[in-house]
Short mmCIF file of C-alpha atoms and ligand atoms in Angstrom, two decimals:
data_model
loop_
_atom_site.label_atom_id
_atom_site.label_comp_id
_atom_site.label_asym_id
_atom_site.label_seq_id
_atom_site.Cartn_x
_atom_site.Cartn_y
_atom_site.Cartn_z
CA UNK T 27 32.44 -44.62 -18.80
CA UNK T 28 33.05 -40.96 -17.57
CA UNK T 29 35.22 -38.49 -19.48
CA UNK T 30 38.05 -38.47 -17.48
CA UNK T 31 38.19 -42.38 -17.33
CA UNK T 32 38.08 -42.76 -20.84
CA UNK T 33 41.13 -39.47 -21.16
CA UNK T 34 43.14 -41.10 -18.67
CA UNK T 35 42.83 -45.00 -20.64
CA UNK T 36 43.41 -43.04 -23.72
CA UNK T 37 47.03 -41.39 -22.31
CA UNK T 38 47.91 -44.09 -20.55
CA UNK T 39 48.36 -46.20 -23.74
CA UNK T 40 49.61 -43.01 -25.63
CA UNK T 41 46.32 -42.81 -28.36
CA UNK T 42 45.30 -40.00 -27.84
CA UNK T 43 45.72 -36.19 -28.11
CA UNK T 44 46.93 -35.90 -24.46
CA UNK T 45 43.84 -34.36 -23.35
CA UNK T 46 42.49 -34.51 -19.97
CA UNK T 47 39.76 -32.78 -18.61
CA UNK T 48 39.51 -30.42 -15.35
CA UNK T 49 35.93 -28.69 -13.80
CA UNK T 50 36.20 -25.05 -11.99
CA UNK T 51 34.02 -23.49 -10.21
CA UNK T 52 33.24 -20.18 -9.46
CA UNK T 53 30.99 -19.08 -6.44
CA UNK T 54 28.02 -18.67 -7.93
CA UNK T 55 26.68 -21.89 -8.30
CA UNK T 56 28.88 -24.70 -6.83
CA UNK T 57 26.46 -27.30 -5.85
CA UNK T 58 25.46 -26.90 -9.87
CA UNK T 59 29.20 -27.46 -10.64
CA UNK T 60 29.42 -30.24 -8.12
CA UNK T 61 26.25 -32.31 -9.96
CA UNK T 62 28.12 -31.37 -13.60
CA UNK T 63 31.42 -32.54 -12.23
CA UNK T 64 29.78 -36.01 -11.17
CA UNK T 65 27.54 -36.18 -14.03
CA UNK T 66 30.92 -36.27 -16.38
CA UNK T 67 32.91 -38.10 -13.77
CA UNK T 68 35.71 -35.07 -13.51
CA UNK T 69 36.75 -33.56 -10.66
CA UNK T 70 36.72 -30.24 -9.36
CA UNK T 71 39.40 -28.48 -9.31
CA UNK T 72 41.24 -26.65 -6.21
CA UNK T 73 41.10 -22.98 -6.59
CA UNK T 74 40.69 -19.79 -3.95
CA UNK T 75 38.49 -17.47 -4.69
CA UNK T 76 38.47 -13.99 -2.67
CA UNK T 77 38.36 -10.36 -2.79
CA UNK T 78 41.07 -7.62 -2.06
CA UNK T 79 40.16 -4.89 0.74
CA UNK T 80 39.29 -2.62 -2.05
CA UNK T 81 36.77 -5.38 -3.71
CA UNK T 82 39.17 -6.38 -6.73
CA UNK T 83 38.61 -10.46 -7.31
CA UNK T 84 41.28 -12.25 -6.26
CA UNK T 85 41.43 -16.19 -8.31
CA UNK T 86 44.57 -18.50 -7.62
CA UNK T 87 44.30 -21.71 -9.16
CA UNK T 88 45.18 -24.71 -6.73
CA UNK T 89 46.58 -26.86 -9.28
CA UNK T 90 48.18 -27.15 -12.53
CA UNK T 91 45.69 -26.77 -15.92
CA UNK T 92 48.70 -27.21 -18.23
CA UNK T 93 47.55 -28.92 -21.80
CA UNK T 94 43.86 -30.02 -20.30
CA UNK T 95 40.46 -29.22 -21.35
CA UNK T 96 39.33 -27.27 -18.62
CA UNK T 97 35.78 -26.26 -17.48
CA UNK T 98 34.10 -23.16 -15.88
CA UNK T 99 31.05 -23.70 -14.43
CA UNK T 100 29.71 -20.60 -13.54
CA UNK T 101 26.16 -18.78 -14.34
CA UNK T 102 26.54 -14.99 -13.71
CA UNK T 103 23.67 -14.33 -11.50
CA UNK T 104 23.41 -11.27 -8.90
CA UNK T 105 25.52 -9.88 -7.77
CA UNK T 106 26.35 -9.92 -12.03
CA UNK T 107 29.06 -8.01 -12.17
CA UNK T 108 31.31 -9.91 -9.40
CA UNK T 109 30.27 -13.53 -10.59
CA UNK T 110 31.39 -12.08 -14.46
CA UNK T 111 34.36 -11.01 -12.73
CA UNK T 112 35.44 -14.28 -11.33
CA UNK T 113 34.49 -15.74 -14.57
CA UNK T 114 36.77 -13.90 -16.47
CA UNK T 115 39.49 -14.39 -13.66
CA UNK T 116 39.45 -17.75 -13.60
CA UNK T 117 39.41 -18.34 -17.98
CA UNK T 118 42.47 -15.98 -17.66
CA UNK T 119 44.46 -18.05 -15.56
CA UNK T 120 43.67 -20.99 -17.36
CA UNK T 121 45.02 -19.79 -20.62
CA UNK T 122 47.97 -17.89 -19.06
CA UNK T 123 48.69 -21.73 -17.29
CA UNK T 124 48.25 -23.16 -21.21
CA UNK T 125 45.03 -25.13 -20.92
CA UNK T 126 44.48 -26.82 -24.23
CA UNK T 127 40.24 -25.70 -24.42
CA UNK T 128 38.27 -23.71 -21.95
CA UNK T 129 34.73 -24.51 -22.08
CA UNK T 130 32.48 -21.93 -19.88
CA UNK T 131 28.97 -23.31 -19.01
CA UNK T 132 27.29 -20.32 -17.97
CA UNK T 133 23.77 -21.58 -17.28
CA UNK T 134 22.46 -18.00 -17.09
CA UNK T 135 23.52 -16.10 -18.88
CA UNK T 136 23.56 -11.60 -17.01
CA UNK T 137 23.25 -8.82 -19.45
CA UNK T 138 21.45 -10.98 -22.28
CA UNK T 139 18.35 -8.04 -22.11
CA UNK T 140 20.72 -5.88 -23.12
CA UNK T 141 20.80 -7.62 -26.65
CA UNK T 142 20.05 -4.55 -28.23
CA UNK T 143 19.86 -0.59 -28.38
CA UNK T 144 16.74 0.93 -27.44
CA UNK T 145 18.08 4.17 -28.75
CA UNK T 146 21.53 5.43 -29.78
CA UNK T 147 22.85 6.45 -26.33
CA UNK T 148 22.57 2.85 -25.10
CA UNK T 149 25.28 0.44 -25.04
CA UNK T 150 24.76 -3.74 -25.71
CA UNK T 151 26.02 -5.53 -23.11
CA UNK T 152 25.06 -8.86 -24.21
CA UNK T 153 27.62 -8.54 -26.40
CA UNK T 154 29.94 -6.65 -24.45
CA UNK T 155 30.07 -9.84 -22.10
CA UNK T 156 30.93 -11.95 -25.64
CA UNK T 157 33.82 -9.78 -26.36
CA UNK T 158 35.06 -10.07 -22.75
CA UNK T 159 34.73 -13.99 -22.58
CA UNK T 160 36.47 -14.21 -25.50
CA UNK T 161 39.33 -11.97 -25.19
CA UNK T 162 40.35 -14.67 -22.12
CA UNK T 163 40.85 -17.44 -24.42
CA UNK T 164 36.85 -19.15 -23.85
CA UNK T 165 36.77 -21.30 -26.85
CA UNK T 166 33.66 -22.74 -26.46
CA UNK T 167 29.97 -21.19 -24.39
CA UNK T 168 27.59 -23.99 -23.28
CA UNK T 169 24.30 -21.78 -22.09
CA UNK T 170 20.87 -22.33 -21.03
CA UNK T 171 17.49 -20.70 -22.40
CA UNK T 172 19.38 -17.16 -23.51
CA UNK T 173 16.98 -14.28 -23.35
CA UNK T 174 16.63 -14.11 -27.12
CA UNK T 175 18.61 -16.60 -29.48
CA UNK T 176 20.45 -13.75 -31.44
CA UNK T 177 23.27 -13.72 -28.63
CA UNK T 178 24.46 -16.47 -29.64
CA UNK T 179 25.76 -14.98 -32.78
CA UNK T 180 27.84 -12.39 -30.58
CA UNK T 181 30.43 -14.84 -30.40
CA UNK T 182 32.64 -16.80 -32.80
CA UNK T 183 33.02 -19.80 -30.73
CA UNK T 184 30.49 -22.43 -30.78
CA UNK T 185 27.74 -22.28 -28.51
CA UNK T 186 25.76 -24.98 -27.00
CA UNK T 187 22.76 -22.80 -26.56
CA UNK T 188 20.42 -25.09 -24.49
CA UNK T 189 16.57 -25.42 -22.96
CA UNK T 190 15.38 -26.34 -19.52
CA UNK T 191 12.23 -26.62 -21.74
CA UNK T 192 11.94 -30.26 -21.81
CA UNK T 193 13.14 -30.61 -17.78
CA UNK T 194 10.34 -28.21 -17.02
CA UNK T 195 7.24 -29.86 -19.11
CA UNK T 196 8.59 -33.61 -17.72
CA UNK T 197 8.47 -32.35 -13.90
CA UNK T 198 5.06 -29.62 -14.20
CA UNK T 199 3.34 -32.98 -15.54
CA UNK T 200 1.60 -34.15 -12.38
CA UNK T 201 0.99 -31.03 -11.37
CA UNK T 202 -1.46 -29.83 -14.24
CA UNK T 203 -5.33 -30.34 -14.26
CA UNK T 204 -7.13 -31.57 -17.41
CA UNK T 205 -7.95 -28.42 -19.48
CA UNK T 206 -4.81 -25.96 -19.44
CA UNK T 207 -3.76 -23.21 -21.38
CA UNK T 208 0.14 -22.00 -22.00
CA UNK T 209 0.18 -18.54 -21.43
CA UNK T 210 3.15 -16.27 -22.52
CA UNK T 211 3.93 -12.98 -20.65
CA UNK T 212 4.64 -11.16 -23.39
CA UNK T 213 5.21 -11.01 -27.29
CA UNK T 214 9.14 -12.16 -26.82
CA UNK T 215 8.20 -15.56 -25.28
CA UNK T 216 5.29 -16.55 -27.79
CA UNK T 217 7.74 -19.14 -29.49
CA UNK T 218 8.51 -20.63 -26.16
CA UNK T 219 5.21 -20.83 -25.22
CA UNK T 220 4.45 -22.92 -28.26
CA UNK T 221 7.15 -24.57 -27.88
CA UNK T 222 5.36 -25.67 -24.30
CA UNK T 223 1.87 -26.20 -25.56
CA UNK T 224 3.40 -28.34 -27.55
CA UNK T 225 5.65 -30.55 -25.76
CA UNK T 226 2.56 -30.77 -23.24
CA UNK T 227 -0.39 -31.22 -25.58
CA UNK T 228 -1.99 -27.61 -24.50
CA UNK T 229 -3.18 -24.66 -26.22
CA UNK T 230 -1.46 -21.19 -26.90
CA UNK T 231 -2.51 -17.63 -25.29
CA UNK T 232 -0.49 -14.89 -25.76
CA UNK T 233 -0.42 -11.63 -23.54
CA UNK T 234 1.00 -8.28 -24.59
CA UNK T 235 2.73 -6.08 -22.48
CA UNK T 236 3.98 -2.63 -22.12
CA UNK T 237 6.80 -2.20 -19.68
CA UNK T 238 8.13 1.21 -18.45
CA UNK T 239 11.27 2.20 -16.36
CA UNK T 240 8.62 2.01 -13.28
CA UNK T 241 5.91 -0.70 -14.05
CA UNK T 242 4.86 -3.53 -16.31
CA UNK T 243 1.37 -3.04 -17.94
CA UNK T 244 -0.56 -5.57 -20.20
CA UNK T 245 -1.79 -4.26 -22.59
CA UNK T 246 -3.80 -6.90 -24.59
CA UNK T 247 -4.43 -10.68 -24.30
CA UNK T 248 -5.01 -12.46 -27.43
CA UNK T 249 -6.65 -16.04 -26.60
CA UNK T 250 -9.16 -17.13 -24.17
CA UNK T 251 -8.53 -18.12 -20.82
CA UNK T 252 -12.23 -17.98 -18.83
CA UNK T 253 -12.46 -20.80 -16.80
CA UNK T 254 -9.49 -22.73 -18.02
CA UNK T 255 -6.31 -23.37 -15.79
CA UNK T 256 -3.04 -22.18 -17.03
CA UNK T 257 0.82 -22.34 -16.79
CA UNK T 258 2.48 -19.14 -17.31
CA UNK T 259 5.78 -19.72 -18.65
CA UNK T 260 8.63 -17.17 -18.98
CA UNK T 261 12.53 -17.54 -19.60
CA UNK T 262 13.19 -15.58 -15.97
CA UNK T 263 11.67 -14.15 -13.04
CA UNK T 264 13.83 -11.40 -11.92
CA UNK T 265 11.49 -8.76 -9.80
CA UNK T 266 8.25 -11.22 -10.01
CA UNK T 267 6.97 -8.08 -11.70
CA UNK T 268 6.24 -9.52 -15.42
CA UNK T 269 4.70 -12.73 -14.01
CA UNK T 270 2.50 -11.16 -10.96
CA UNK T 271 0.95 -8.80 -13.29
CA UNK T 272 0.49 -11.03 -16.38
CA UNK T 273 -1.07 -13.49 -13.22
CA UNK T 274 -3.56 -10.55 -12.19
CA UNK T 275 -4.81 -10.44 -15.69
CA UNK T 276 -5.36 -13.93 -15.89
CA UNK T 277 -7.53 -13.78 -13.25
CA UNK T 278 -9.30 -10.86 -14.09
CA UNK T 279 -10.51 -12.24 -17.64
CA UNK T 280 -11.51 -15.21 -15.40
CA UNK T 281 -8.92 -18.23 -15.45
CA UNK T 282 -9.14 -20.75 -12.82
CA UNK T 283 -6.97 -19.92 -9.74
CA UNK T 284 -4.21 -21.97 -8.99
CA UNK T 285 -1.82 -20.51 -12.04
CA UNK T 286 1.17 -22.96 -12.12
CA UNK T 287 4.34 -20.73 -13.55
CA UNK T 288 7.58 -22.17 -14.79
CA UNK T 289 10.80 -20.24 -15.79
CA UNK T 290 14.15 -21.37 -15.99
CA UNK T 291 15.80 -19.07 -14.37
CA UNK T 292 14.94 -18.04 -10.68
CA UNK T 293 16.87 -14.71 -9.55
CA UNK T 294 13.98 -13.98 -7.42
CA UNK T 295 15.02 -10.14 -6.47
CA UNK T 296 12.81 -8.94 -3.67
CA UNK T 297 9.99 -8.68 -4.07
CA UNK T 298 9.55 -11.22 -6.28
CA UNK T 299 8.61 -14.42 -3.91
CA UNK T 300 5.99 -11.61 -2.37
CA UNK T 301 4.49 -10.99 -5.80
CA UNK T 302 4.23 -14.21 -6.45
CA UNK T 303 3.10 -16.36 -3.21
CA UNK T 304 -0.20 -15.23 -3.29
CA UNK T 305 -3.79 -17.96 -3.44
CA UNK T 306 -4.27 -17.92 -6.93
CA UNK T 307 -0.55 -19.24 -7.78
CA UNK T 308 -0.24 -23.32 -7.15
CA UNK T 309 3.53 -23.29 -8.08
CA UNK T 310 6.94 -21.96 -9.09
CA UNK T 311 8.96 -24.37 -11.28
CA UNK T 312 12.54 -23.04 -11.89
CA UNK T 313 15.69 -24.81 -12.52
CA UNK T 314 18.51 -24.76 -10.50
CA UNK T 315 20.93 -22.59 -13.03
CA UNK T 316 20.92 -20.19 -10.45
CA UNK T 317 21.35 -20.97 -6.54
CA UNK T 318 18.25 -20.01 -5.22
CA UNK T 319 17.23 -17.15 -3.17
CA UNK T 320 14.41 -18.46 -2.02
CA UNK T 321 14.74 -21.67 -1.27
CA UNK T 322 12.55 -23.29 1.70
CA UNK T 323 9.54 -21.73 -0.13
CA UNK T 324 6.62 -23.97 -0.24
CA UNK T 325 5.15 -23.07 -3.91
CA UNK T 326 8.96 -23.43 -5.24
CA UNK T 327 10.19 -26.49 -7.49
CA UNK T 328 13.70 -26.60 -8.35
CA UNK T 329 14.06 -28.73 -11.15
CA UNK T 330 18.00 -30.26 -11.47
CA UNK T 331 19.30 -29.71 -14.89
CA UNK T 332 23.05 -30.31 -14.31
CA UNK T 333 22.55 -33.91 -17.02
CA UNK T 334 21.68 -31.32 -19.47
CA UNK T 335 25.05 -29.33 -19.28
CA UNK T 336 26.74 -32.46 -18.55
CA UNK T 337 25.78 -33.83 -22.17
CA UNK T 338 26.27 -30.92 -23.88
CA UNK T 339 30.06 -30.79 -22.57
CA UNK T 340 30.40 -34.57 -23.40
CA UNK T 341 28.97 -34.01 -26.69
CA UNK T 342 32.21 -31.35 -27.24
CA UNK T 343 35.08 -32.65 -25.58
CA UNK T 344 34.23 -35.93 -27.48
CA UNK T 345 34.17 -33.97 -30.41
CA UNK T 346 37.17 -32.19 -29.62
CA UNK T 347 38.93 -35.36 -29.27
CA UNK T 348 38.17 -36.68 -32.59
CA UNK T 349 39.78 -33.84 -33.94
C1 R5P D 412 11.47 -9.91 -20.27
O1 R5P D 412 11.35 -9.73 -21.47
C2 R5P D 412 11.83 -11.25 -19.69
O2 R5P D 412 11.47 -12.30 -20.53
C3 R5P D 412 11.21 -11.43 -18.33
O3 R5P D 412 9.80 -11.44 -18.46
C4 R5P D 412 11.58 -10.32 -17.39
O4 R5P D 412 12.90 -9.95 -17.55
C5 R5P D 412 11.34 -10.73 -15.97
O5 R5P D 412 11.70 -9.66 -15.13
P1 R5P D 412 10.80 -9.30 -13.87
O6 R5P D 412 10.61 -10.57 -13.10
O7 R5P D 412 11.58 -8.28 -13.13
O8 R5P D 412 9.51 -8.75 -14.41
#
């Protein structure tokens, strides 16, 4: 039985807290929103989204959110600073109409590299965002695969803080030869990779990298890769440029061509399908937190993982419920 079927029983014989449940979406993602609304058995909300002449977002809710448990599906992909904009548009009119909870699933999650100052004229905008999401009335973050786990403590509310880990390994299966390697771009996804070599049955290697305002240089590689296939793993793939290097180095120290890569989150900013559709690379797994760019692209595999979000805002609202 679906959320909303079980809500609606619930209020129509007066047992319950008068909660009913409500999915918005923004227009970042809304086939995403679509599978999370059907996956929970809620409907999607009317609402118009638009921009003034002078580029100010413009949200007007097309029906009442009054006492429900609504939900904003929206990840804030490129452009990131419009798709955080409607975000925060549509949680504000939601608490300003007296919506009982607002959960935001924000499958990825923009600004979560900036987790941290470099040096002291930098700013954090990973937590910047937290601030913002908070200040209109979010109450509760369900996110997938955040850059580094920390960000999750930049908010008070609870976080569902999720993987596309397990989606990932279960789909890559039939695609990987005998004797593979998990290979990690750089120092910051060595616990994901193990994560991987473990959920797969597959051995570690680890590659270090340098990374400058203009390039991405590897530096060292600490595990052995001649002659052994690999999957290259790595939260995102934003320019290609971290994965088409750290793929040139496999190579080079002798790996078998045919490098199978799998992040969960696909921006794909040009050039990044050029980097990366070249012979030695067999395929591209993403998920579909992010609409994708690219799409059409033979090596690409878009891997659904709206039953992921779906479960962990069942999980919530049933908990919410309970009191
Ligand atoms: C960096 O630490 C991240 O985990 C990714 O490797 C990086 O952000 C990907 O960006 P690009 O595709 O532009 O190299």
């Amino acid at each position: 039985m679906g959320i909303l079927s079980k809500v609606e029983q619930h209020s129509e014989t007066e047992t319950t807290v008068g909660l009913d449940v409500i999915l918005f979406s923004g227009r970042a993602n809304p086939q995403l929103a679509a599978a999370i609304a059907r996956d929970l058995d809620v409907r999607v909300g009317r609402c118009e989204i638009d921009r003034f002449a002078d580029g100010e977002t413009s949200v007007r809710l097309g029906e009442s959110v009054t006492g429900r448990h609504v939900v904003l599906v929206q990840p804030t992909a490129p452009p990131v600073n419009d798709h955080l904009m409607e975000l925060l548009a549509l949680a504000d009119a939601c608490r300003r109409g007296i919506a009982a909870r607002i959960s935001a699933v924000i499958p990825y999650y923009g600004y979560a590299r900036s987790d941290k100052r470099h040096n002291e004229l930098e700013p954090i905008m990973g937590r910047v965002v937290a601030d913002l999401l908070q200040s209109v009335g979010i109450s509760h973050l369900v996110t997938m695969d955040l850059h580094t786990p920390q960000i999750e403590g930049f908010f008070r509310a609870p976080v569902d803080s999720l993987t596309a880990m397990e989606s990932l390994c279960a789909a890559m299966r039939a695609d990987l030869p005998k004797d593979f390697v998990v290979v990690a771009p750089d120092a910051g996804r060595a616990t994901l990779a193990a994560q991987y070599a473990q959920c797969l049955g597959a051995e570690v290697v680890v590659l270090h990298k340098r990374r400058t305002r203009e390039h991405v240089e590897t530096v060292r590689i600490v595990g052995d890769v001649a002659g052994r296939a690999c999957v290259l793993i790595d939260d995102m793939i934003s320019t290609g440029g971290t994965l088409a290097q750290a793929t040139a180095v496999l190579l080079d120290k002798g790996a078998r061509p045919g490098i199978v890569i799998a992040a969960t989150h696909g921006l794909f900013i040009a050039p990044a399908r050029e980097r990366l559709d070249i012979e030695g690379v067999k395929a591209v797994y993403v998920t579909d937190t992010i609409a994708s760019p690219v799409a059409g692209w033979p090596k690409l595999r878009v891997v659904p993982v709206a039953p992921v979000f779906a479960a962990a805002v069942r999980r919530y609202i049933e908990g919410a419920h309970r009191g």
